[in-house]
PDB file of C-alpha atoms in Angstrom:
ATOM      1  CA  MET Z   1     -45.471  -4.148 -97.997  1.00  0.00           C
ATOM      2  CA  SER Z   2     -45.650  -0.387 -97.682  1.00  0.00           C
ATOM      3  CA  ALA Z   3     -42.796   1.648 -98.992  1.00  0.00           C
ATOM      4  CA  ARG Z   4     -42.385   2.992 -95.389  1.00  0.00           C
ATOM      5  CA  ILE Z   5     -42.080  -0.370 -93.687  1.00  0.00           C
ATOM      6  CA  ALA Z   6     -39.508  -1.391 -96.174  1.00  0.00           C
ATOM      7  CA  ALA Z   7     -37.375   1.743 -95.704  1.00  0.00           C
ATOM      8  CA  ALA Z   8     -37.579   1.136 -92.194  1.00  0.00           C
ATOM      9  CA  LEU Z   9     -36.447  -2.405 -92.488  1.00  0.00           C
ATOM     10  CA  LEU Z  10     -33.897  -1.344 -94.816  1.00  0.00           C
ATOM     11  CA  MET Z  11     -32.576   1.406 -92.234  1.00  0.00           C
ATOM     12  CA  THR Z  12     -32.395  -1.127 -89.222  1.00  0.00           C
ATOM     13  CA  ALA Z  13     -30.380  -3.746 -91.133  1.00  0.00           C
ATOM     14  CA  SER Z  14     -27.760  -0.989 -92.290  1.00  0.00           C
ATOM     15  CA  LEU Z  15     -27.595   0.256 -88.711  1.00  0.00           C
ATOM     16  CA  ALA Z  16     -27.349  -3.287 -87.497  1.00  0.00           C
ATOM     17  CA  ALA Z  17     -24.508  -3.514 -89.729  1.00  0.00           C
ATOM     18  CA  CYS Z  18     -22.137  -1.498 -87.763  1.00  0.00           C
ATOM     19  CA  ALA Z  19     -22.587  -3.648 -84.713  1.00  0.00           C
ATOM     20  CA  PRO Z  20     -19.393  -5.654 -83.622  1.00  0.00           C
ATOM     21  CA  GLY Z  21     -20.218  -9.353 -85.224  1.00  0.00           C
ATOM     22  CA  ALA Z  22     -22.076  -7.883 -87.993  1.00  0.00           C
ATOM     23  CA  PHE Z  23     -22.272  -9.460 -91.134  1.00  0.00           C
ATOM     24  CA  ILE Z  24     -21.637  -7.287 -94.057  1.00  0.00           C
ATOM     25  CA  LYS Z  25     -22.735  -8.289 -97.473  1.00  0.00           C
ATOM     26  CA  ASP Z  26     -21.208  -6.563-100.318  1.00  0.00           C
ATOM     27  CA  THR Z  27     -22.075  -7.491-103.860  1.00  0.00           C
ATOM     28  CA  ALA Z  28     -20.023  -5.017-105.438  1.00  0.00           C
ATOM     29  CA  ALA Z  29     -16.730  -6.193-104.342  1.00  0.00           C
ATOM     30  CA  PRO Z  30     -16.946 -10.056-104.815  1.00  0.00           C
ATOM     31  CA  GLY Z  31     -13.256 -10.543-103.617  1.00  0.00           C
ATOM     32  CA  LEU Z  32     -13.450  -9.056-100.424  1.00  0.00           C
ATOM     33  CA  ASP Z  33     -13.493 -11.513 -97.332  1.00  0.00           C
ATOM     34  CA  MET Z  34     -16.981 -10.296 -95.991  1.00  0.00           C
ATOM     35  CA  ARG Z  35     -16.936 -12.515 -93.053  1.00  0.00           C
ATOM     36  CA  PRO Z  36     -18.418 -11.264 -89.773  1.00  0.00           C
ATOM     37  CA  LEU Z  37     -16.575  -8.238 -88.174  1.00  0.00           C
ATOM     38  CA  PRO Z  38     -14.704  -9.425 -85.062  1.00  0.00           C
ATOM     39  CA  ASP Z  39     -14.740  -7.975 -81.801  1.00  0.00           C
ATOM     40  CA  PRO Z  40     -11.937  -5.731 -81.025  1.00  0.00           C
ATOM     41  CA  SER Z  41      -9.013  -7.635 -79.387  1.00  0.00           C
ATOM     42  CA  VAL Z  42      -5.989  -5.222 -79.580  1.00  0.00           C
ATOM     43  CA  GLU Z  43      -7.385  -1.859 -80.057  1.00  0.00           C
ATOM     44  CA  THR Z  44      -3.828  -0.053 -80.085  1.00  0.00           C
ATOM     45  CA  LEU Z  45      -1.184   0.750 -82.405  1.00  0.00           C
ATOM     46  CA  ALA Z  46       2.029  -0.983 -82.281  1.00  0.00           C
ATOM     47  CA  THR Z  47       4.379   1.576 -82.530  1.00  0.00           C
ATOM     48  CA  THR Z  48       4.492   5.080 -83.807  1.00  0.00           C
ATOM     49  CA  CYS Z  49       7.013   7.084 -85.812  1.00  0.00           C
ATOM     50  CA  ALA Z  50       7.108  10.360 -87.800  1.00  0.00           C
ATOM     51  CA  PRO Z  51       4.206  10.868 -90.142  1.00  0.00           C
ATOM     52  CA  ALA Z  52       4.739   9.808 -93.890  1.00  0.00           C
ATOM     53  CA  ASP Z  53       6.000  12.813 -96.180  1.00  0.00           C
ATOM     54  CA  PRO Z  54       2.701  14.418 -97.356  1.00  0.00           C
ATOM     55  CA  ALA Z  55       4.335  14.423-100.913  1.00  0.00           C
ATOM     56  CA  VAL Z  56       4.836  10.824-100.698  1.00  0.00           C
ATOM     57  CA  ALA Z  57       1.318   9.941 -99.386  1.00  0.00           C
ATOM     58  CA  ALA Z  58      -0.218  12.199-101.909  1.00  0.00           C
ATOM     59  CA  SER Z  59       1.744  10.660-104.779  1.00  0.00           C
ATOM     60  CA  MET Z  60       0.212   7.142-103.736  1.00  0.00           C
ATOM     61  CA  LEU Z  61      -3.367   8.551-102.993  1.00  0.00           C
ATOM     62  CA  ASP Z  62      -3.366  10.079-106.245  1.00  0.00           C
ATOM     63  CA  ALA Z  63      -1.765   6.867-108.156  1.00  0.00           C
ATOM     64  CA  ILE Z  64      -4.617   4.807-106.567  1.00  0.00           C
ATOM     65  CA  ASN Z  65      -7.273   7.141-107.246  1.00  0.00           C
ATOM     66  CA  ALA Z  66      -6.112   7.154-110.973  1.00  0.00           C
ATOM     67  CA  HIS Z  67      -6.592   3.286-110.995  1.00  0.00           C
ATOM     68  CA  ARG Z  68     -10.242   3.876-109.369  1.00  0.00           C
ATOM     69  CA  ILE Z  69     -11.129   6.367-111.744  1.00  0.00           C
ATOM     70  CA  ALA Z  70      -9.848   4.427-114.730  1.00  0.00           C
ATOM     71  CA  ALA Z  71     -11.973   1.402-113.281  1.00  0.00           C
ATOM     72  CA  GLY Z  72     -15.187   3.421-113.323  1.00  0.00           C
ATOM     73  CA  ARG Z  73     -14.907   4.038-109.360  1.00  0.00           C
ATOM     74  CA  THR Z  74     -15.208   6.978-107.109  1.00  0.00           C
ATOM     75  CA  PRO Z  75     -12.120   8.070-105.738  1.00  0.00           C
ATOM     76  CA  VAL Z  76     -11.231   7.759-102.146  1.00  0.00           C
ATOM     77  CA  THR Z  77     -10.873  10.584 -99.867  1.00  0.00           C
ATOM     78  CA  GLU Z  78      -7.882  10.859 -97.462  1.00  0.00           C
ATOM     79  CA  ASP Z  79      -8.848  10.374 -93.862  1.00  0.00           C
ATOM     80  CA  PRO Z  80      -6.118  11.704 -91.231  1.00  0.00           C
ATOM     81  CA  ARG Z  81      -7.431   8.904 -88.863  1.00  0.00           C
ATOM     82  CA  LEU Z  82      -6.665   6.175 -91.718  1.00  0.00           C
ATOM     83  CA  ALA Z  83      -3.503   7.825 -92.389  1.00  0.00           C
ATOM     84  CA  THR Z  84      -2.509   7.563 -88.561  1.00  0.00           C
ATOM     85  CA  ALA Z  85      -3.084   3.819 -88.474  1.00  0.00           C
ATOM     86  CA  ALA Z  86      -1.454   3.161 -91.610  1.00  0.00           C
ATOM     87  CA  GLN Z  87       1.702   5.292 -90.781  1.00  0.00           C
ATOM     88  CA  ALA Z  88       1.805   3.165 -87.624  1.00  0.00           C
ATOM     89  CA  HIS Z  89       1.744  -0.126 -89.199  1.00  0.00           C
ATOM     90  CA  ALA Z  90       4.228   0.944 -91.844  1.00  0.00           C
ATOM     91  CA  CYS Z  91       6.795   2.133 -89.135  1.00  0.00           C
ATOM     92  CA  ASP Z  92       5.990  -1.207 -87.284  1.00  0.00           C
ATOM     93  CA  MET Z  93       6.835  -3.350 -90.679  1.00  0.00           C
ATOM     94  CA  GLN Z  94       9.850  -1.488 -91.242  1.00  0.00           C
ATOM     95  CA  ARG Z  95      11.043  -1.494 -87.579  1.00  0.00           C
ATOM     96  CA  THR Z  96      10.385  -5.374 -87.586  1.00  0.00           C
ATOM     97  CA  GLY Z  97      11.441  -6.168 -90.898  1.00  0.00           C
ATOM     98  CA  ARG Z  98       8.297  -7.927 -91.286  1.00  0.00           C
ATOM     99  CA  LEU Z  99       5.819  -7.417 -94.249  1.00  0.00           C
ATOM    100  CA  SER Z 100       2.338  -8.354 -92.925  1.00  0.00           C
ATOM    101  CA  VAL Z 101      -1.109  -6.980 -92.201  1.00  0.00           C
ATOM    102  CA  VAL Z 102      -0.857  -8.083 -88.792  1.00  0.00           C
ATOM    103  CA  GLY Z 103       0.874  -5.809 -86.350  1.00  0.00           C
ATOM    104  CA  SER Z 104       4.181  -7.041 -84.048  1.00  0.00           C
ATOM    105  CA  ASN Z 105       1.464  -6.679 -81.051  1.00  0.00           C
ATOM    106  CA  GLY Z 106      -0.985  -8.950 -83.003  1.00  0.00           C
ATOM    107  CA  ASN Z 107      -3.610  -6.195 -83.948  1.00  0.00           C
ATOM    108  CA  SER Z 108      -5.255  -6.317 -87.263  1.00  0.00           C
ATOM    109  CA  VAL Z 109      -6.271  -3.450 -89.496  1.00  0.00           C
ATOM    110  CA  LEU Z 110      -9.482  -3.392 -88.170  1.00  0.00           C
ATOM    111  CA  ASP Z 111      -8.231  -3.037 -84.511  1.00  0.00           C
ATOM    112  CA  ARG Z 112      -5.827   0.019 -85.716  1.00  0.00           C
ATOM    113  CA  VAL Z 113      -8.755   1.632 -87.619  1.00  0.00           C
ATOM    114  CA  ARG Z 114     -11.059   1.245 -84.107  1.00  0.00           C
ATOM    115  CA  ALA Z 115      -7.674   2.546 -82.244  1.00  0.00           C
ATOM    116  CA  VAL Z 116      -7.910   5.901 -84.124  1.00  0.00           C
ATOM    117  CA  ASP Z 117     -11.596   6.263 -83.548  1.00  0.00           C
ATOM    118  CA  TYR Z 118     -12.781   5.843 -86.992  1.00  0.00           C
ATOM    119  CA  GLY Z 119     -15.696   3.477 -86.444  1.00  0.00           C
ATOM    120  CA  PRO Z 120     -15.688   1.447 -89.587  1.00  0.00           C
ATOM    121  CA  CYS Z 121     -18.277  -0.703 -91.220  1.00  0.00           C
ATOM    122  CA  ARG Z 122     -15.533  -2.211 -93.069  1.00  0.00           C
ATOM    123  CA  ALA Z 123     -11.830  -1.942 -93.629  1.00  0.00           C
ATOM    124  CA  ALA Z 124      -8.954  -3.268 -95.428  1.00  0.00           C
ATOM    125  CA  GLN Z 125      -5.233  -2.863 -95.937  1.00  0.00           C
ATOM    126  CA  THR Z 126      -2.613  -3.657 -98.530  1.00  0.00           C
ATOM    127  CA  VAL Z 127       0.971  -3.404 -97.870  1.00  0.00           C
ATOM    128  CA  ALA Z 128       4.438  -3.791 -99.699  1.00  0.00           C
ATOM    129  CA  ALA Z 129       8.181  -2.992 -99.117  1.00  0.00           C
ATOM    130  CA  SER Z 130       9.262  -1.730-102.451  1.00  0.00           C
ATOM    131  CA  GLY Z 131      11.648   0.568-104.357  1.00  0.00           C
ATOM    132  CA  ALA Z 132       8.857   1.144-106.911  1.00  0.00           C
ATOM    133  CA  SER Z 133       7.211   4.319-107.708  1.00  0.00           C
ATOM    134  CA  PRO Z 134       3.723   5.002-106.120  1.00  0.00           C
ATOM    135  CA  ALA Z 135       2.447   4.638-109.932  1.00  0.00           C
ATOM    136  CA  ALA Z 136       4.170   1.236-110.691  1.00  0.00           C
ATOM    137  CA  LEU Z 137       3.319  -0.151-107.289  1.00  0.00           C
ATOM    138  CA  THR Z 138      -0.359   0.500-107.721  1.00  0.00           C
ATOM    139  CA  ALA Z 139      -0.331  -1.057-111.300  1.00  0.00           C
ATOM    140  CA  GLN Z 140       1.275  -3.949-109.818  1.00  0.00           C
ATOM    141  CA  TRP Z 141      -1.883  -3.877-107.020  1.00  0.00           C
ATOM    142  CA  ARG Z 142      -4.383  -3.609-110.033  1.00  0.00           C
ATOM    143  CA  GLY Z 143      -3.138  -7.076-111.271  1.00  0.00           C
ATOM    144  CA  GLU Z 144      -3.300  -8.886-108.209  1.00  0.00           C
ATOM    145  CA  ALA Z 145      -7.142  -9.383-107.132  1.00  0.00           C
ATOM    146  CA  PRO Z 146      -6.508  -9.264-103.425  1.00  0.00           C
ATOM    147  CA  ASN Z 147      -4.916  -6.130-103.439  1.00  0.00           C
ATOM    148  CA  TRP Z 148      -6.857  -4.504-106.080  1.00  0.00           C
ATOM    149  CA  ASP Z 149     -10.480  -5.564-104.209  1.00  0.00           C
ATOM    150  CA  ASN Z 150      -8.501  -3.815-101.006  1.00  0.00           C
ATOM    151  CA  ILE Z 151      -7.704  -0.303-103.164  1.00  0.00           C
ATOM    152  CA  GLY Z 152     -10.163  -0.687-105.759  1.00  0.00           C
ATOM    153  CA  SER Z 153     -13.573  -1.873-104.294  1.00  0.00           C
ATOM    154  CA  GLN Z 154     -16.397   0.814-104.552  1.00  0.00           C
ATOM    155  CA  ALA Z 155     -17.248  -0.298-100.845  1.00  0.00           C
ATOM    156  CA  PHE Z 156     -14.391   2.212 -99.677  1.00  0.00           C
ATOM    157  CA  GLU Z 157     -14.569   5.496 -99.151  1.00  0.00           C
ATOM    158  CA  ASN Z 158     -11.834   6.783 -97.538  1.00  0.00           C
ATOM    159  CA  ALA Z 159      -7.832   5.778 -97.280  1.00  0.00           C
ATOM    160  CA  GLY Z 160      -4.857   6.607 -95.193  1.00  0.00           C
ATOM    161  CA  ILE Z 161      -1.478   6.217 -96.480  1.00  0.00           C
ATOM    162  CA  GLY Z 162       1.604   5.094 -94.341  1.00  0.00           C
ATOM    163  CA  ALA Z 163       5.194   5.068 -95.890  1.00  0.00           C
ATOM    164  CA  ARG Z 164       8.304   4.468 -93.935  1.00  0.00           C
ATOM    165  CA  GLN Z 165      11.777   4.253 -95.887  1.00  0.00           C
ATOM    166  CA  GLY Z 166      14.104   1.808 -94.622  1.00  0.00           C
ATOM    167  CA  PRO Z 167      17.722   2.021 -94.505  1.00  0.00           C
ATOM    168  CA  ASP Z 168      18.153  -0.344 -97.500  1.00  0.00           C
ATOM    169  CA  GLY Z 169      16.021   2.368 -99.482  1.00  0.00           C
ATOM    170  CA  ARG Z 170      12.927   0.567 -99.924  1.00  0.00           C
ATOM    171  CA  VAL Z 171       9.638   2.328 -99.067  1.00  0.00           C
ATOM    172  CA  TRP Z 172       7.222   0.256 -96.412  1.00  0.00           C
ATOM    173  CA  TRP Z 173       3.948   0.976 -97.467  1.00  0.00           C
ATOM    174  CA  SER Z 174       0.812   0.585 -95.648  1.00  0.00           C
ATOM    175  CA  VAL Z 175      -2.675   1.564 -97.301  1.00  0.00           C
ATOM    176  CA  VAL Z 176      -5.675   1.338 -95.399  1.00  0.00           C
ATOM    177  CA  THR Z 177      -9.148   1.768 -97.152  1.00  0.00           C
ATOM    178  CA  ALA Z 178     -12.235   2.165 -95.048  1.00  0.00           C
ATOM    179  CA  ALA Z 179     -16.217   2.959 -94.951  1.00  0.00           C
ATOM    180  CA  ARG Z 180     -17.786   4.287 -91.946  1.00  0.00           C
ATOM    181  CA  CYS Z 181     -21.720   3.255 -91.229  1.00  0.00           C
TER     182      CYS Z 181
END
């Protein structure tokens, strides 16, 4: 097979991966759920509130990137659309008192990311309700395979941080990581 034909087939396969229902295989992140992306069901944000404190969000992003760099991964960059999706979910969790990656309106992280026009090939979310610092919380996540897969995978290039403090002092965190096609 010529190099030109091989390149054309690879490009076609890459573009097909962005279609709803496409299967995405990621050998760099074996712990990730790589089932086909579902078609959107509820592409809306359940609730909104004031944006996260920029210093708090930056502190979490810095802590995540420090762990990524220590593991030989490239840092993720902040994307304001993902931050909007993450913050809406953090507010939703704090408002309902329910720690979950599913929104109160039944939406998923993929639905929320699509709702802010990010257009992902892959997306993941890690959540917490904690009084721990961003550095302590990311250290905990690094020791938990599903959470580390979500924030540490080389498959992701962008991140958005949501943080909403509840009346009990705990911060409700939503970290959305994603990659565009």
